[in-house]
Short mmCIF file of C-alpha atoms and ligand atoms in Angstrom, two decimals:
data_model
loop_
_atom_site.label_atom_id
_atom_site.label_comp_id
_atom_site.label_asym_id
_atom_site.label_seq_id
_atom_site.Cartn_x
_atom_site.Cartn_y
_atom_site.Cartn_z
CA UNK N 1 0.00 0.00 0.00
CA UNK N 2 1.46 3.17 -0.92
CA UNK N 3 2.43 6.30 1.36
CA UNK N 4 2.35 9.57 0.88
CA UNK N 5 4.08 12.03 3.35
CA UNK N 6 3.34 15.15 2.20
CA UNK N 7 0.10 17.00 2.31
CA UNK N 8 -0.74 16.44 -0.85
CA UNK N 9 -4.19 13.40 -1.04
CA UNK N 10 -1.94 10.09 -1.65
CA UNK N 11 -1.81 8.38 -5.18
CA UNK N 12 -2.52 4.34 -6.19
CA UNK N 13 -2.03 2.65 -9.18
CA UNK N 14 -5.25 1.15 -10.86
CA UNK N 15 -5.67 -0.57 -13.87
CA UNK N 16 -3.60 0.21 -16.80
CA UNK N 17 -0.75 2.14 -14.69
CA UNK N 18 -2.52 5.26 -14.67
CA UNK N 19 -1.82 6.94 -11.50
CA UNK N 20 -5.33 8.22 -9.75
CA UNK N 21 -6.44 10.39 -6.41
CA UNK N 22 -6.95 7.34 -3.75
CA UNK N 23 -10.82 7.65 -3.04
CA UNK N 24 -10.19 6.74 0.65
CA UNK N 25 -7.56 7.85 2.77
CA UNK N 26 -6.57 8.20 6.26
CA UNK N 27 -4.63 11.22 7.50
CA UNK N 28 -2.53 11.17 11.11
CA UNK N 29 -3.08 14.29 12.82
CA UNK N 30 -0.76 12.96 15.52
CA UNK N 31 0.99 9.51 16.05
CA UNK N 32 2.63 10.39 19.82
CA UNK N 33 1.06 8.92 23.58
CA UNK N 34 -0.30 11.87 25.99
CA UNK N 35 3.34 12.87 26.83
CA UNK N 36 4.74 13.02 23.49
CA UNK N 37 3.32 16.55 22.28
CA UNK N 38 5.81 16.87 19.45
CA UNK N 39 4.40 14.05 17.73
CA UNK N 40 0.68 15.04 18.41
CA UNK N 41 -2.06 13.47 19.57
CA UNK N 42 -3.09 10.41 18.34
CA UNK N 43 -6.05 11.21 16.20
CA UNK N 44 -6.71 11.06 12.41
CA UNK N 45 -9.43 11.51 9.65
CA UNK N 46 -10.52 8.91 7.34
CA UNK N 47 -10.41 11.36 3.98
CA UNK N 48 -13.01 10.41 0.42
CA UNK N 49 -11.70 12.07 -2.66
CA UNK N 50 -9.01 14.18 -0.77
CA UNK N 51 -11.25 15.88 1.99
CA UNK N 52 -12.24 15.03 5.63
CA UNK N 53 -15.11 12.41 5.84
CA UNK N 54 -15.02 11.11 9.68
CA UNK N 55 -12.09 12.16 12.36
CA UNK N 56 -11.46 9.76 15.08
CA UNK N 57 -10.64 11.57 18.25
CA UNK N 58 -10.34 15.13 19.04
CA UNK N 59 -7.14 16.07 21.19
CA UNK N 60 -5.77 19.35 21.38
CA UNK N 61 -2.40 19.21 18.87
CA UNK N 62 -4.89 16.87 17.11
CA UNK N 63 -7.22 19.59 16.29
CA UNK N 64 -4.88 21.99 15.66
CA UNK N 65 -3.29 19.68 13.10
CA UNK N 66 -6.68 19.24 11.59
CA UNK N 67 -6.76 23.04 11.32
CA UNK N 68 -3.44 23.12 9.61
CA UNK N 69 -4.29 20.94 7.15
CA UNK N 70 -7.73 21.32 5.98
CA UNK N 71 -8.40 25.39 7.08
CA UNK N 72 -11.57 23.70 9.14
CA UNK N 73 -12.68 22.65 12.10
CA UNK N 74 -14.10 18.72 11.79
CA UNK N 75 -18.06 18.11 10.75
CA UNK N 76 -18.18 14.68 12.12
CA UNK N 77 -16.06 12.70 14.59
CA UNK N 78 -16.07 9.33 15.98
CA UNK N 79 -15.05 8.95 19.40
CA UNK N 80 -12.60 6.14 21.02
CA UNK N 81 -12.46 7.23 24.56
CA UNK N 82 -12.56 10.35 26.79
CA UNK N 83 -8.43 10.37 27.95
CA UNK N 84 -7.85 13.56 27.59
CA UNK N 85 -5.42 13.84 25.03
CA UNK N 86 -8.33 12.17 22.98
CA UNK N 87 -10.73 15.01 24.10
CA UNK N 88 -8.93 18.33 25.03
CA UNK N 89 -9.77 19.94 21.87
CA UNK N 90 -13.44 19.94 22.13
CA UNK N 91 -13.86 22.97 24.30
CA UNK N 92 -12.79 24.82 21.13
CA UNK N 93 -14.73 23.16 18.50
CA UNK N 94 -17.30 23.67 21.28
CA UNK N 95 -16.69 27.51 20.52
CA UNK N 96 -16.17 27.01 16.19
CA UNK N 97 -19.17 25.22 15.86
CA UNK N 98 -21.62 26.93 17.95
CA UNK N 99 -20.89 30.47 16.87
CA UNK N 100 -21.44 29.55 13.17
CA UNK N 101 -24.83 29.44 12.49
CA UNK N 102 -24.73 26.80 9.58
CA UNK N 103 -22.94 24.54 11.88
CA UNK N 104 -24.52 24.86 15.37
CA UNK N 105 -25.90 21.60 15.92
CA UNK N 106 -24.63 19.92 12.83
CA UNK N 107 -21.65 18.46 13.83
CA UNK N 108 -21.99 15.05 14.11
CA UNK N 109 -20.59 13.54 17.33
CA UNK N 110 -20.70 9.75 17.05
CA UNK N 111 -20.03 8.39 20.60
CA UNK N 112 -19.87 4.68 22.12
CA UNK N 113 -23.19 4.56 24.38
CA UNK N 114 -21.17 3.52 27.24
CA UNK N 115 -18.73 6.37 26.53
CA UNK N 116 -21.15 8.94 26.83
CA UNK N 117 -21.69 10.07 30.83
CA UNK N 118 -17.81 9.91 30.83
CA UNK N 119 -17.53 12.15 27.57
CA UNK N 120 -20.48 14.61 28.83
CA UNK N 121 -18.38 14.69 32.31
CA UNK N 122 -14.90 15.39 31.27
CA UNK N 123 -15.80 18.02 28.58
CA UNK N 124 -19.39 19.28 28.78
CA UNK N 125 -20.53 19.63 32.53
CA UNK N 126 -19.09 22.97 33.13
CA UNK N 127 -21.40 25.69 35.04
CA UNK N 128 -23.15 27.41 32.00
CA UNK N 129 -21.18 26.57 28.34
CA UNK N 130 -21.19 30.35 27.93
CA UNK N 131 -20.41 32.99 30.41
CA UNK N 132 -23.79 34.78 29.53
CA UNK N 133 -25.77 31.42 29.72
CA UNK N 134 -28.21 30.50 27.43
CA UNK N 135 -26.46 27.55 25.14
CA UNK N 136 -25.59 23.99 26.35
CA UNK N 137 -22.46 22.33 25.28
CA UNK N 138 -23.97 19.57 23.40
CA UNK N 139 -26.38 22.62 21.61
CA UNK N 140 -23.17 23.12 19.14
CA UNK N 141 -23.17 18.89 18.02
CA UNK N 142 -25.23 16.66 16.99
CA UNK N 143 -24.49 13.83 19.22
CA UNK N 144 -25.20 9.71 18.04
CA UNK N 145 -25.34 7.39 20.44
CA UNK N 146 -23.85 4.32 19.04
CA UNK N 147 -23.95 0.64 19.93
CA UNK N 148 -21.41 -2.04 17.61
CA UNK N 149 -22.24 -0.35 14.59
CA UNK N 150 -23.56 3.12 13.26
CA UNK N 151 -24.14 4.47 9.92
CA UNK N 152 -22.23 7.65 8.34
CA UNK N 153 -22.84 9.37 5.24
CA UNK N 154 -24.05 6.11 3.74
CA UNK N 155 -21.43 3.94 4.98
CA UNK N 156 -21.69 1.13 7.61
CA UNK N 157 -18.94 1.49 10.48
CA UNK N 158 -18.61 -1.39 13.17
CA UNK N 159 -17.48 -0.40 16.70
CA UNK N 160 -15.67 -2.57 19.01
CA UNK N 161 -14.35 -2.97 22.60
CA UNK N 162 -10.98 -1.73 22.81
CA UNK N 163 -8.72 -3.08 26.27
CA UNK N 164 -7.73 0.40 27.98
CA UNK N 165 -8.63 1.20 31.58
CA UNK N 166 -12.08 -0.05 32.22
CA UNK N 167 -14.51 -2.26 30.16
CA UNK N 168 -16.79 -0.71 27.95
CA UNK N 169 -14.86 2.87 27.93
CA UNK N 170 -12.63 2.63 24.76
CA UNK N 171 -13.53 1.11 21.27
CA UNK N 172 -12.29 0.96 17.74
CA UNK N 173 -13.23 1.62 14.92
CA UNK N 174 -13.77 -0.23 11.33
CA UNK N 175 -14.30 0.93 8.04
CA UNK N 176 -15.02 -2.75 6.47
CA UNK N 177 -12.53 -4.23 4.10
CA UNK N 178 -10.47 0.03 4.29
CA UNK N 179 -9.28 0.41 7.91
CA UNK N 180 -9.40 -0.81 11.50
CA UNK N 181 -8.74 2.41 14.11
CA UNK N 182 -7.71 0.21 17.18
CA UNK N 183 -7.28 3.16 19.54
CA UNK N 184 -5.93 3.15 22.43
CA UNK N 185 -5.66 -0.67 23.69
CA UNK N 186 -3.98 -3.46 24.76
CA UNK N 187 -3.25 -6.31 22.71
CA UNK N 188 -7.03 -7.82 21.14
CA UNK N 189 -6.26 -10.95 19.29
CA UNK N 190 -9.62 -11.85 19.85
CA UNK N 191 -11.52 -8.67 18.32
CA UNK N 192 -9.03 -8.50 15.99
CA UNK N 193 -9.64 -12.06 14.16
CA UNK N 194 -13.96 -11.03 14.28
CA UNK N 195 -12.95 -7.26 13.41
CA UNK N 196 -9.77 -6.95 10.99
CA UNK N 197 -10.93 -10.45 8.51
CA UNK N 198 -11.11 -8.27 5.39
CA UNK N 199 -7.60 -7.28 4.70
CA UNK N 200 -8.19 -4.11 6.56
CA UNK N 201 -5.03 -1.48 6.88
CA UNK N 202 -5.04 -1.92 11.36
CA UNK N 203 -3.91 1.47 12.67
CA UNK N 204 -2.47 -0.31 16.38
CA UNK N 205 -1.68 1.40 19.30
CA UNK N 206 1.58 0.62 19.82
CA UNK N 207 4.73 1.74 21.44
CA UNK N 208 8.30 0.31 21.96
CA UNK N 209 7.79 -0.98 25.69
CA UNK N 210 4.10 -2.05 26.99
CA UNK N 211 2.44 -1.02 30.05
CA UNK N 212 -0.81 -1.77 31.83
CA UNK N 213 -2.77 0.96 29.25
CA UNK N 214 -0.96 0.25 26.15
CA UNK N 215 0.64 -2.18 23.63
CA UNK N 216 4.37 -2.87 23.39
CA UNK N 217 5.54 -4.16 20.47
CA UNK N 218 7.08 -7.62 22.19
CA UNK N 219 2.87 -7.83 23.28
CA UNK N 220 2.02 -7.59 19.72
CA UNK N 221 4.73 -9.82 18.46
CA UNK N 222 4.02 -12.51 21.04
CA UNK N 223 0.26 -12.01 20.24
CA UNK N 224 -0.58 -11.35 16.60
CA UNK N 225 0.10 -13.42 13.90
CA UNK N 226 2.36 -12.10 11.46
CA UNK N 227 0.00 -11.74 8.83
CA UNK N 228 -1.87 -9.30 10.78
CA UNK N 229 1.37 -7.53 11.69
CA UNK N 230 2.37 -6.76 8.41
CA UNK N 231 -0.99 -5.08 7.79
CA UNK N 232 -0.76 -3.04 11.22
CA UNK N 233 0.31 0.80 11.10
CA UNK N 234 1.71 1.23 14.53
CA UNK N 235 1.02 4.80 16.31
CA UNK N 236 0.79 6.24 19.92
CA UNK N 237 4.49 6.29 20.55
CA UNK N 238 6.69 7.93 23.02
CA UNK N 239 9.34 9.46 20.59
CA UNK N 240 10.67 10.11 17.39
CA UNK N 241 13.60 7.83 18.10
CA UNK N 242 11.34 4.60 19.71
CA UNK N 243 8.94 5.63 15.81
CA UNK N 244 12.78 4.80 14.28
CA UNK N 245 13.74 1.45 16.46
CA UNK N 246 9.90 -0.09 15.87
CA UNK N 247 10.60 0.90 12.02
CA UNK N 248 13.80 -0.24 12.47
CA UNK N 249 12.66 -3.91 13.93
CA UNK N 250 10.62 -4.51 10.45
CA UNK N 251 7.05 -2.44 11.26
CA UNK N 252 5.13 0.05 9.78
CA UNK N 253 5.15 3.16 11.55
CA UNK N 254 2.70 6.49 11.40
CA UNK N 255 4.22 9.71 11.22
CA UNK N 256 2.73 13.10 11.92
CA UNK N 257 0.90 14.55 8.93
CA UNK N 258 1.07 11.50 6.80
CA UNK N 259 -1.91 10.55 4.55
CA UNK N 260 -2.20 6.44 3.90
CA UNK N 261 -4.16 5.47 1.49
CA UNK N 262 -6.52 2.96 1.68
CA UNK N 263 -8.69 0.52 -0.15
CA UNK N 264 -12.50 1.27 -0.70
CA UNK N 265 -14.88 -0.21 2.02
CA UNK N 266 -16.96 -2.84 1.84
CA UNK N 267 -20.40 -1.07 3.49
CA UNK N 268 -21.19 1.01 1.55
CA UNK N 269 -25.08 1.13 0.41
CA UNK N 270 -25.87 2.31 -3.41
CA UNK N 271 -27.94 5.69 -3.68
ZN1 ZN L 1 -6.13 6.61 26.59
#
C-alpha cells in the first residue's frame, strides 16, 4: 500500500498504470502517547476524494493539526475514549461550531453509548457553556449514540471494545474491508480475528515498551500473527527515536501529517 508524506491526497495505481487520487484515505493528525506533544495526539481523519469524511478523536495538537491541514474545524467525529489527550480539543470546536450558524448543531458527534456520561463529564458539565448562559455544550453537536455499529454518510462502520482502563470505555473503529482504528488498547487478538478479517489497513496502538494501558511491540509480536502484523500501522508512541527502532525492527510506523491510502470499504449502500 502506498504512502504519501506530504500534504498532498496520496496516489494508487489502478488498472492500466494510470496513476489516480486514492478515493479513501486516512490522515494522522498525531501519532505520539499523551506525553509526546511533538508528535501530536493520536487522532486522524478517514479522507473520500481528498477531503475530511469522519475524524477519530479530538485532542488538542490533534485539532490543531486538523486546522493546519484542511483550514476547518471537523463536521463529524467518531469517538474512542474520553483520555484527555483524545478530548482536550473539544472545548474549542465547542466555541467554532456553535458560533457559526450553519454549523450549530450539525456536527456530528458519534459516541460509544457507554462512553457517553464519561464524555459529557470530562468536557461538557461545566457551570453554564457560555459565560452569559443561554447555550448547552452539546447545543453546538449533533451527538449519536452508538452501539457495535452506526451508519455515516451512507457507509456502515462497526465499533468494538478496545482493552484500555475499564470495560466498555474505549472502542475501535472499522471501516469494512479500508481500515481498523484500534485506539488506544492493549493487545485484542480476539476482536481483531472477528474485526480486521477483510484485509483491513489496522492502525495499532503501539509503542516500543508495553504497560498496563498500552501495547508494546514484544505484546504484539508474542500475540498477533504475522499476517496481521504486516498489515498493522503502529502509532501512539513515546518518541521520534522509539517511531525509528519499531521501524527499524521490520514495522510500519505512522508519522505526523502523513496521509495512507486505503482501499475502498466494503459497506457502503448504493444511492
Ligand atoms: Zn487513553
Amino acid at each position: 500500500m502506498p504512502i504519501s508524506a506530504s500534504c498532498a491526497p496520496p496516489t494508487t495505481r489502478r488498472g492500466s498504470g494510470v496513476t489516480e487520487v486514492a478515493a479513501w484515505s486516512l490522515r494522522l493528525h498525531g501519532v505520539g502517547n499523551a506525553s509526546a506533544v511533538a508528535l501530536g495526539s493520536a487522532m486522524a481523519t478517514i479522507e473520500r476524494d481528498g477531503a475530511p469524511w469522519l475524524t477519530i478523536d479530538c485532542g488538542g495538537e490533534g485539532l490543531t493539526a486538523f486546522e493546519a491541514a484542511y483550514g476547518d474545524t471537523p463536521r463529524a467525529l467518531f469517538m474512542t475514549h474520553a483520555h484527555m489527550d483524545h478530548i482536550a480539543g473539544f472545548e474549542r470546536l465547542f466555541v467554532a461550531s456553535y458560533f457559526d450558524e450553519a454549523r450549530r448543531g450539525n456536527v456530528r458527534l458519534y459516541v460509544p453509548v457507554t462512553l457517553l456520561p464519561l464524555l459529557h463529564q470530562r468536557v461538557a458539565s461545566y457551570p453554564n457553556a457560555l459565560a452569559e448562559g443561554g447555550a448547552n455544550f452539546w447545543d453546538a453537536f449533533r451527538v449519536i449514540p452508538v452501539g457495535d455499529h452506526f451508519w455515516h454518510d451512507g457507509v456502515r462502520l462497526e465499533v468494538f471494545p478496545a482493552r484500555h482502563h475499564w470495560p466498555d470505555t474505549a472502542f475501535g473503529l472499522r471501516l469494512r474491508g479500508s481500515l481498523v482504528w484500534t485506539g488506544d488498547t492493549r493487545p485484542i487478538p480476539e476482536m481483531l480475528a472477528k474485526f480486521a478479517d477483510a484485509d483491513e489497513l489496522v492502525a495499532h496502538d503501539c509503542a516500543l515498551q508495553g504497560n498496563p494501558s498500552h501495547s508494546g511491540i514484544d505484546d504484539l509480536e508474542r500475540e498477533y500473527p504475522r499476517a496481521l502484523l504486516a498489515r498493522c500501522l503502529l502509532y501512539h508512541y513515546a518518541s521520534a527515536e522509539d517511531g525509528a527502532a519499531l521501524r527499524a525492527r521490520g514495522h510500519r510506523v505512522g508519522m505526523p501529517g502523513e496521509v495512507v491510502a486505503l482501499r475502498d470499504p466494503a459497506g457502503e449502500q448504493p444511492g
